[in-house]
Amino acid sequence: MTQTSVSLGLPIPMVETGVIAILRPAVLDHLDATVSALVGAGVRCLEVTATTPNFLAVLRRMVDEVPDGVTVGLGTVTDLSLAERAIAAGASFIVTPGVVDGLPDVAHRHGVPCIVGAWSPTEVMRAVAAGADAVKIFPAATGGVAHLRSLREPFPAVPFVPSGGLTCESAVGFVSAGAVAVGLGGALTGSALRDGRTTAIDERVPALLASVAAARGVR
Protein backbone atom coordinates (compact mmCIF):
# COMPACT_ATOMS: atom_id res chain seq x y z
CA MET A 1 0.00 0.00 0.00
CA THR A 2 1.37 3.42 -0.95
CA GLN A 3 0.76 6.81 0.56
CA THR A 4 -1.23 8.93 -1.85
CA SER A 5 -1.30 12.27 -0.04
CA VAL A 6 0.91 14.88 -1.64
CA SER A 7 2.86 17.81 -0.25
CA LEU A 8 4.16 20.59 -2.48
CA GLY A 9 2.73 18.56 -5.38
CA LEU A 10 4.96 15.57 -4.60
CA PRO A 11 4.45 12.38 -2.56
CA ILE A 12 5.11 13.02 1.12
CA PRO A 13 7.74 10.24 1.45
CA MET A 14 9.69 11.79 -1.43
CA VAL A 15 9.63 15.23 0.15
CA GLU A 16 10.46 13.97 3.63
CA THR A 17 13.41 11.73 2.78
CA GLY A 18 14.67 13.35 -0.42
CA VAL A 19 15.76 10.02 -1.90
CA ILE A 20 14.18 7.96 -4.69
CA ALA A 21 15.48 4.42 -5.21
CA ILE A 22 15.25 3.58 -8.92
CA LEU A 23 14.90 -0.09 -9.84
CA ARG A 24 15.42 -1.76 -13.22
CA PRO A 25 15.31 -5.49 -12.47
CA ALA A 26 16.26 -7.64 -15.45
CA VAL A 27 14.78 -10.64 -13.62
CA LEU A 28 12.51 -10.85 -10.60
CA ASP A 29 14.43 -13.45 -8.59
CA HIS A 30 15.78 -10.90 -6.12
CA LEU A 31 13.25 -8.08 -6.43
CA ASP A 32 11.46 -8.79 -3.15
CA ALA A 33 14.70 -9.06 -1.17
CA THR A 34 15.98 -5.84 -2.71
CA VAL A 35 12.80 -3.90 -1.98
CA SER A 36 12.66 -5.28 1.55
CA ALA A 37 16.26 -4.25 2.19
CA LEU A 38 15.70 -0.75 0.79
CA VAL A 39 12.59 -0.20 2.90
CA GLY A 40 14.26 -1.70 5.96
CA ALA A 41 17.18 0.69 5.53
CA GLY A 42 14.87 3.70 5.41
CA VAL A 43 13.92 4.25 1.75
CA ARG A 44 10.33 5.47 1.45
CA CYS A 45 10.12 6.24 -2.27
CA LEU A 46 10.65 3.63 -5.00
CA GLU A 47 10.58 4.01 -8.77
CA VAL A 48 10.51 1.19 -11.30
CA THR A 49 11.32 2.19 -14.86
CA ALA A 50 9.26 1.43 -17.94
CA THR A 51 12.41 -0.04 -19.52
CA THR A 52 12.10 -2.96 -17.10
CA PRO A 53 10.80 -6.22 -18.63
CA ASN A 54 7.12 -6.70 -17.69
CA PHE A 55 7.28 -3.38 -15.87
CA LEU A 56 3.55 -3.12 -15.16
CA ALA A 57 3.57 -6.50 -13.43
CA VAL A 58 6.65 -5.44 -11.47
CA LEU A 59 4.94 -2.19 -10.53
CA ARG A 60 1.81 -4.00 -9.31
CA ARG A 61 3.90 -6.42 -7.30
CA MET A 62 5.81 -3.64 -5.60
CA VAL A 63 2.66 -1.62 -4.90
CA ASP A 64 1.01 -4.66 -3.31
CA GLU A 65 3.98 -5.59 -1.16
CA VAL A 66 5.38 -2.34 0.24
CA PRO A 67 4.13 -1.24 3.66
CA ASP A 68 2.12 1.87 4.42
CA GLY A 69 4.20 5.02 4.19
CA VAL A 70 6.17 3.81 1.17
CA THR A 71 5.26 5.17 -2.25
CA VAL A 72 5.90 3.54 -5.63
CA GLY A 73 5.96 5.24 -9.03
CA LEU A 74 6.81 4.53 -12.65
CA GLY A 75 9.68 6.22 -14.46
CA THR A 76 10.70 6.57 -18.12
CA VAL A 77 7.08 7.26 -19.06
CA THR A 78 7.06 8.56 -22.64
CA ASP A 79 3.41 8.66 -23.72
CA LEU A 80 -0.08 9.31 -22.38
CA SER A 81 -1.31 5.74 -22.74
CA LEU A 82 1.59 4.46 -20.68
CA ALA A 83 0.80 6.97 -17.95
CA GLU A 84 -2.82 5.79 -17.85
CA ARG A 85 -1.76 2.15 -17.58
CA ALA A 86 0.80 2.92 -14.89
CA ILE A 87 -1.74 4.76 -12.77
CA ALA A 88 -4.24 1.92 -13.22
CA ALA A 89 -1.52 -0.44 -11.98
CA GLY A 90 -1.11 1.64 -8.82
CA ALA A 91 1.65 4.15 -9.55
CA SER A 92 1.59 7.00 -7.02
CA PHE A 93 3.76 9.25 -9.19
CA ILE A 94 4.91 9.43 -12.80
CA VAL A 95 8.38 10.39 -14.05
CA THR A 96 9.26 11.26 -17.64
CA PRO A 97 12.72 11.58 -19.25
CA GLY A 98 11.57 14.66 -21.18
CA VAL A 99 8.61 16.92 -21.87
CA VAL A 100 5.56 15.04 -23.15
CA ASP A 101 2.69 17.39 -23.98
CA GLY A 102 -0.47 16.55 -22.05
CA LEU A 103 1.10 13.92 -19.84
CA PRO A 104 0.97 15.92 -16.59
CA ASP A 105 -2.71 16.59 -17.29
CA VAL A 106 -3.37 12.86 -17.56
CA ALA A 107 -1.63 12.25 -14.25
CA HIS A 108 -3.39 15.12 -12.52
CA ARG A 109 -6.82 13.90 -13.60
CA HIS A 110 -6.13 10.89 -11.42
CA GLY A 111 -4.63 12.90 -8.56
CA VAL A 112 -1.12 11.66 -9.35
CA PRO A 113 1.90 14.00 -9.45
CA CYS A 114 4.16 14.11 -12.49
CA ILE A 115 7.90 14.80 -12.52
CA VAL A 116 8.95 15.93 -15.98
CA GLY A 117 12.46 15.53 -17.35
CA ALA A 118 14.38 18.54 -18.69
CA TRP A 119 17.93 19.71 -19.23
CA SER A 120 18.05 23.20 -20.71
CA PRO A 121 16.33 26.37 -19.47
CA THR A 122 13.96 26.16 -22.44
CA GLU A 123 13.01 22.60 -21.51
CA VAL A 124 12.48 23.61 -17.88
CA MET A 125 10.11 26.36 -19.04
CA ARG A 126 8.22 23.86 -21.21
CA ALA A 127 7.99 21.39 -18.33
CA VAL A 128 6.62 24.02 -15.97
CA ALA A 129 4.15 25.27 -18.59
CA ALA A 130 2.98 21.68 -19.12
CA GLY A 131 2.10 21.40 -15.42
CA ALA A 132 5.07 19.51 -13.97
CA ASP A 133 4.97 19.14 -10.19
CA ALA A 134 8.77 18.99 -10.27
CA VAL A 135 11.45 18.96 -12.93
CA LYS A 136 13.80 16.01 -13.25
CA ILE A 137 17.25 17.20 -14.31
CA PHE A 138 18.34 14.42 -16.63
CA PRO A 139 20.98 13.24 -17.10
CA ALA A 140 22.15 15.06 -13.98
CA ALA A 141 25.69 13.71 -13.95
CA THR A 142 26.47 15.37 -17.27
CA GLY A 143 26.38 18.91 -15.91
CA GLY A 144 26.86 18.15 -12.25
CA VAL A 145 25.94 20.38 -9.35
CA ALA A 146 27.03 23.49 -11.26
CA HIS A 147 24.25 22.91 -13.78
CA LEU A 148 21.63 22.70 -11.03
CA ARG A 149 22.92 25.91 -9.47
CA SER A 150 22.72 27.63 -12.86
CA LEU A 151 19.14 26.48 -13.39
CA ARG A 152 18.04 27.55 -9.93
CA GLU A 153 19.08 31.14 -10.61
CA PRO A 154 16.27 31.81 -13.14
CA PHE A 155 13.95 29.17 -11.64
CA PRO A 156 14.22 29.49 -7.84
CA ALA A 157 10.66 28.26 -7.23
CA VAL A 158 10.91 25.11 -9.36
CA PRO A 159 11.40 21.86 -7.39
CA PHE A 160 14.29 20.03 -9.07
CA VAL A 161 14.90 16.28 -8.85
CA PRO A 162 18.30 15.37 -10.36
CA SER A 163 18.64 11.82 -11.68
CA GLY A 164 20.92 9.89 -13.99
CA GLY A 165 24.44 8.79 -13.15
CA LEU A 166 24.42 10.01 -9.55
CA THR A 167 26.62 8.50 -6.86
CA CYS A 168 25.81 8.71 -3.17
CA GLU A 169 28.45 11.41 -2.83
CA SER A 170 27.28 13.52 -5.76
CA ALA A 171 23.65 13.14 -4.68
CA VAL A 172 24.41 14.93 -1.43
CA GLY A 173 26.00 17.76 -3.39
CA PHE A 174 22.83 18.18 -5.43
CA VAL A 175 20.73 18.35 -2.27
CA SER A 176 23.09 20.95 -0.80
CA ALA A 177 22.56 22.95 -4.01
CA GLY A 178 18.79 22.93 -3.51
CA ALA A 179 17.40 19.74 -5.05
CA VAL A 180 14.14 18.67 -3.41
CA ALA A 181 15.02 15.01 -3.99
CA VAL A 182 17.53 12.85 -5.87
CA GLY A 183 17.10 9.62 -7.82
CA LEU A 184 19.67 6.83 -7.58
CA GLY A 185 19.76 3.33 -9.03
CA GLY A 186 22.75 1.02 -8.85
CA ALA A 187 24.60 3.45 -6.60
CA LEU A 188 22.11 2.43 -3.90
CA THR A 189 21.30 -1.17 -4.74
CA GLY A 190 24.71 -2.47 -5.73
CA SER A 191 24.36 -6.03 -7.01
CA ALA A 192 21.19 -6.83 -5.03
CA LEU A 193 18.88 -7.12 -8.03
CA ARG A 194 21.32 -9.51 -9.71
CA ASP A 195 22.41 -11.75 -6.85
CA GLY A 196 20.28 -10.89 -3.81
CA ARG A 197 23.21 -9.57 -1.81
CA THR A 198 21.95 -6.55 0.09
CA THR A 199 25.13 -5.58 1.94
CA ALA A 200 25.57 -2.46 -0.20
CA ILE A 201 22.02 -1.34 0.58
CA ASP A 202 22.48 -1.91 4.30
CA GLU A 203 25.65 0.17 4.27
CA ARG A 204 24.82 2.92 1.79
CA VAL A 205 21.19 3.83 2.42
CA PRO A 206 21.35 4.89 6.09
CA ALA A 207 24.50 6.91 5.42
CA LEU A 208 22.94 8.61 2.40
CA LEU A 209 19.70 9.45 4.20
CA ALA A 210 21.65 10.96 7.09
CA SER A 211 23.83 12.98 4.71
CA VAL A 212 20.81 14.23 2.76
CA ALA A 213 19.10 15.31 5.97
CA ALA A 214 22.24 17.17 7.03
CA ALA A 215 22.67 18.77 3.60
CA ARG A 216 19.16 20.17 3.72
CA GLY A 217 20.24 22.27 6.66
CA VAL A 218 23.15 23.93 4.84
CA ARG A 219 21.64 25.10 1.54
PDB file of C-alpha atoms in Angstrom, residues 45-158:
ATOM      1  CA  CYS A  45      10.117   6.240  -2.272  1.00  0.00           C
ATOM      2  CA  LEU A  46      10.648   3.630  -4.999  1.00  0.00           C
ATOM      3  CA  GLU A  47      10.581   4.014  -8.771  1.00  0.00           C
ATOM      4  CA  VAL A  48      10.514   1.189 -11.296  1.00  0.00           C
ATOM      5  CA  THR A  49      11.323   2.187 -14.860  1.00  0.00           C
ATOM      6  CA  ALA A  50       9.265   1.425 -17.943  1.00  0.00           C
ATOM      7  CA  THR A  51      12.410  -0.039 -19.517  1.00  0.00           C
ATOM      8  CA  THR A  52      12.097  -2.961 -17.096  1.00  0.00           C
ATOM      9  CA  PRO A  53      10.803  -6.222 -18.625  1.00  0.00           C
ATOM     10  CA  ASN A  54       7.122  -6.704 -17.692  1.00  0.00           C
ATOM     11  CA  PHE A  55       7.280  -3.379 -15.875  1.00  0.00           C
ATOM     12  CA  LEU A  56       3.549  -3.122 -15.160  1.00  0.00           C
ATOM     13  CA  ALA A  57       3.566  -6.503 -13.427  1.00  0.00           C
ATOM     14  CA  VAL A  58       6.645  -5.441 -11.473  1.00  0.00           C
ATOM     15  CA  LEU A  59       4.938  -2.185 -10.528  1.00  0.00           C
ATOM     16  CA  ARG A  60       1.812  -3.998  -9.307  1.00  0.00           C
ATOM     17  CA  ARG A  61       3.904  -6.419  -7.302  1.00  0.00           C
ATOM     18  CA  MET A  62       5.812  -3.638  -5.597  1.00  0.00           C
ATOM     19  CA  VAL A  63       2.656  -1.622  -4.895  1.00  0.00           C
ATOM     20  CA  ASP A  64       1.013  -4.658  -3.314  1.00  0.00           C
ATOM     21  CA  GLU A  65       3.984  -5.594  -1.160  1.00  0.00           C
ATOM     22  CA  VAL A  66       5.381  -2.339   0.236  1.00  0.00           C
ATOM     23  CA  PRO A  67       4.125  -1.239   3.660  1.00  0.00           C
ATOM     24  CA  ASP A  68       2.115   1.872   4.418  1.00  0.00           C
ATOM     25  CA  GLY A  69       4.204   5.016   4.191  1.00  0.00           C
ATOM     26  CA  VAL A  70       6.165   3.809   1.168  1.00  0.00           C
ATOM     27  CA  THR A  71       5.257   5.170  -2.251  1.00  0.00           C
ATOM     28  CA  VAL A  72       5.903   3.538  -5.634  1.00  0.00           C
ATOM     29  CA  GLY A  73       5.956   5.240  -9.035  1.00  0.00           C
ATOM     30  CA  LEU A  74       6.808   4.532 -12.650  1.00  0.00           C
ATOM     31  CA  GLY A  75       9.680   6.222 -14.461  1.00  0.00           C
ATOM     32  CA  THR A  76      10.695   6.566 -18.116  1.00  0.00           C
ATOM     33  CA  VAL A  77       7.077   7.262 -19.065  1.00  0.00           C
ATOM     34  CA  THR A  78       7.060   8.560 -22.639  1.00  0.00           C
ATOM     35  CA  ASP A  79       3.412   8.661 -23.724  1.00  0.00           C
ATOM     36  CA  LEU A  80      -0.079   9.309 -22.383  1.00  0.00           C
ATOM     37  CA  SER A  81      -1.308   5.742 -22.743  1.00  0.00           C
ATOM     38  CA  LEU A  82       1.587   4.458 -20.684  1.00  0.00           C
ATOM     39  CA  ALA A  83       0.799   6.973 -17.955  1.00  0.00           C
ATOM     40  CA  GLU A  84      -2.823   5.789 -17.854  1.00  0.00           C
ATOM     41  CA  ARG A  85      -1.756   2.147 -17.577  1.00  0.00           C
ATOM     42  CA  ALA A  86       0.800   2.923 -14.887  1.00  0.00           C
ATOM     43  CA  ILE A  87      -1.744   4.761 -12.771  1.00  0.00           C
ATOM     44  CA  ALA A  88      -4.240   1.921 -13.221  1.00  0.00           C
ATOM     45  CA  ALA A  89      -1.525  -0.440 -11.976  1.00  0.00           C
ATOM     46  CA  GLY A  90      -1.109   1.638  -8.818  1.00  0.00           C
ATOM     47  CA  ALA A  91       1.645   4.151  -9.550  1.00  0.00           C
ATOM     48  CA  SER A  92       1.592   6.996  -7.023  1.00  0.00           C
ATOM     49  CA  PHE A  93       3.757   9.245  -9.190  1.00  0.00           C
ATOM     50  CA  ILE A  94       4.907   9.430 -12.804  1.00  0.00           C
ATOM     51  CA  VAL A  95       8.379  10.387 -14.053  1.00  0.00           C
ATOM     52  CA  THR A  96       9.262  11.258 -17.644  1.00  0.00           C
ATOM     53  CA  PRO A  97      12.716  11.581 -19.253  1.00  0.00           C
ATOM     54  CA  GLY A  98      11.573  14.660 -21.180  1.00  0.00           C
ATOM     55  CA  VAL A  99       8.615  16.919 -21.875  1.00  0.00           C
ATOM     56  CA  VAL A 100       5.556  15.044 -23.153  1.00  0.00           C
ATOM     57  CA  ASP A 101       2.691  17.394 -23.983  1.00  0.00           C
ATOM     58  CA  GLY A 102      -0.474  16.553 -22.052  1.00  0.00           C
ATOM     59  CA  LEU A 103       1.103  13.918 -19.842  1.00  0.00           C
ATOM     60  CA  PRO A 104       0.973  15.924 -16.589  1.00  0.00           C
ATOM     61  CA  ASP A 105      -2.711  16.592 -17.291  1.00  0.00           C
ATOM     62  CA  VAL A 106      -3.366  12.861 -17.561  1.00  0.00           C
ATOM     63  CA  ALA A 107      -1.629  12.249 -14.246  1.00  0.00           C
ATOM     64  CA  HIS A 108      -3.389  15.118 -12.516  1.00  0.00           C
ATOM     65  CA  ARG A 109      -6.822  13.900 -13.597  1.00  0.00           C
ATOM     66  CA  HIS A 110      -6.127  10.887 -11.416  1.00  0.00           C
ATOM     67  CA  GLY A 111      -4.635  12.900  -8.557  1.00  0.00           C
ATOM     68  CA  VAL A 112      -1.122  11.658  -9.353  1.00  0.00           C
ATOM     69  CA  PRO A 113       1.901  14.001  -9.450  1.00  0.00           C
ATOM     70  CA  CYS A 114       4.157  14.109 -12.492  1.00  0.00           C
ATOM     71  CA  ILE A 115       7.896  14.797 -12.516  1.00  0.00           C
ATOM     72  CA  VAL A 116       8.951  15.927 -15.981  1.00  0.00           C
ATOM     73  CA  GLY A 117      12.460  15.533 -17.350  1.00  0.00           C
ATOM     74  CA  ALA A 118      14.379  18.536 -18.688  1.00  0.00           C
ATOM     75  CA  TRP A 119      17.931  19.709 -19.228  1.00  0.00           C
ATOM     76  CA  SER A 120      18.048  23.197 -20.705  1.00  0.00           C
ATOM     77  CA  PRO A 121      16.329  26.371 -19.465  1.00  0.00           C
ATOM     78  CA  THR A 122      13.964  26.163 -22.438  1.00  0.00           C
ATOM     79  CA  GLU A 123      13.011  22.603 -21.512  1.00  0.00           C
ATOM     80  CA  VAL A 124      12.484  23.615 -17.884  1.00  0.00           C
ATOM     81  CA  MET A 125      10.110  26.363 -19.039  1.00  0.00           C
ATOM     82  CA  ARG A 126       8.220  23.857 -21.209  1.00  0.00           C
ATOM     83  CA  ALA A 127       7.990  21.388 -18.334  1.00  0.00           C
ATOM     84  CA  VAL A 128       6.624  24.022 -15.965  1.00  0.00           C
ATOM     85  CA  ALA A 129       4.149  25.268 -18.586  1.00  0.00           C
ATOM     86  CA  ALA A 130       2.982  21.681 -19.116  1.00  0.00           C
ATOM     87  CA  GLY A 131       2.099  21.398 -15.421  1.00  0.00           C
ATOM     88  CA  ALA A 132       5.066  19.515 -13.972  1.00  0.00           C
ATOM     89  CA  ASP A 133       4.969  19.140 -10.190  1.00  0.00           C
ATOM     90  CA  ALA A 134       8.772  18.985 -10.268  1.00  0.00           C
ATOM     91  CA  VAL A 135      11.455  18.961 -12.931  1.00  0.00           C
ATOM     92  CA  LYS A 136      13.803  16.008 -13.250  1.00  0.00           C
ATOM     93  CA  ILE A 137      17.253  17.204 -14.315  1.00  0.00           C
ATOM     94  CA  PHE A 138      18.340  14.421 -16.632  1.00  0.00           C
ATOM     95  CA  PRO A 139      20.981  13.241 -17.098  1.00  0.00           C
ATOM     96  CA  ALA A 140      22.149  15.056 -13.981  1.00  0.00           C
ATOM     97  CA  ALA A 141      25.693  13.706 -13.945  1.00  0.00           C
ATOM     98  CA  THR A 142      26.465  15.374 -17.269  1.00  0.00           C
ATOM     99  CA  GLY A 143      26.379  18.911 -15.914  1.00  0.00           C
ATOM    100  CA  GLY A 144      26.863  18.145 -12.248  1.00  0.00           C
ATOM    101  CA  VAL A 145      25.943  20.379  -9.351  1.00  0.00           C
ATOM    102  CA  ALA A 146      27.035  23.486 -11.259  1.00  0.00           C
ATOM    103  CA  HIS A 147      24.253  22.907 -13.780  1.00  0.00           C
ATOM    104  CA  LEU A 148      21.627  22.704 -11.031  1.00  0.00           C
ATOM    105  CA  ARG A 149      22.924  25.912  -9.467  1.00  0.00           C
ATOM    106  CA  SER A 150      22.723  27.629 -12.856  1.00  0.00           C
ATOM    107  CA  LEU A 151      19.135  26.475 -13.391  1.00  0.00           C
ATOM    108  CA  ARG A 152      18.036  27.554  -9.931  1.00  0.00           C
ATOM    109  CA  GLU A 153      19.075  31.144 -10.606  1.00  0.00           C
ATOM    110  CA  PRO A 154      16.274  31.814 -13.141  1.00  0.00           C
ATOM    111  CA  PHE A 155      13.946  29.170 -11.640  1.00  0.00           C
ATOM    112  CA  PRO A 156      14.224  29.492  -7.836  1.00  0.00           C
ATOM    113  CA  ALA A 157      10.658  28.258  -7.228  1.00  0.00           C
ATOM    114  CA  VAL A 158      10.914  25.111  -9.359  1.00  0.00           C
TER     115      VAL A 158
END
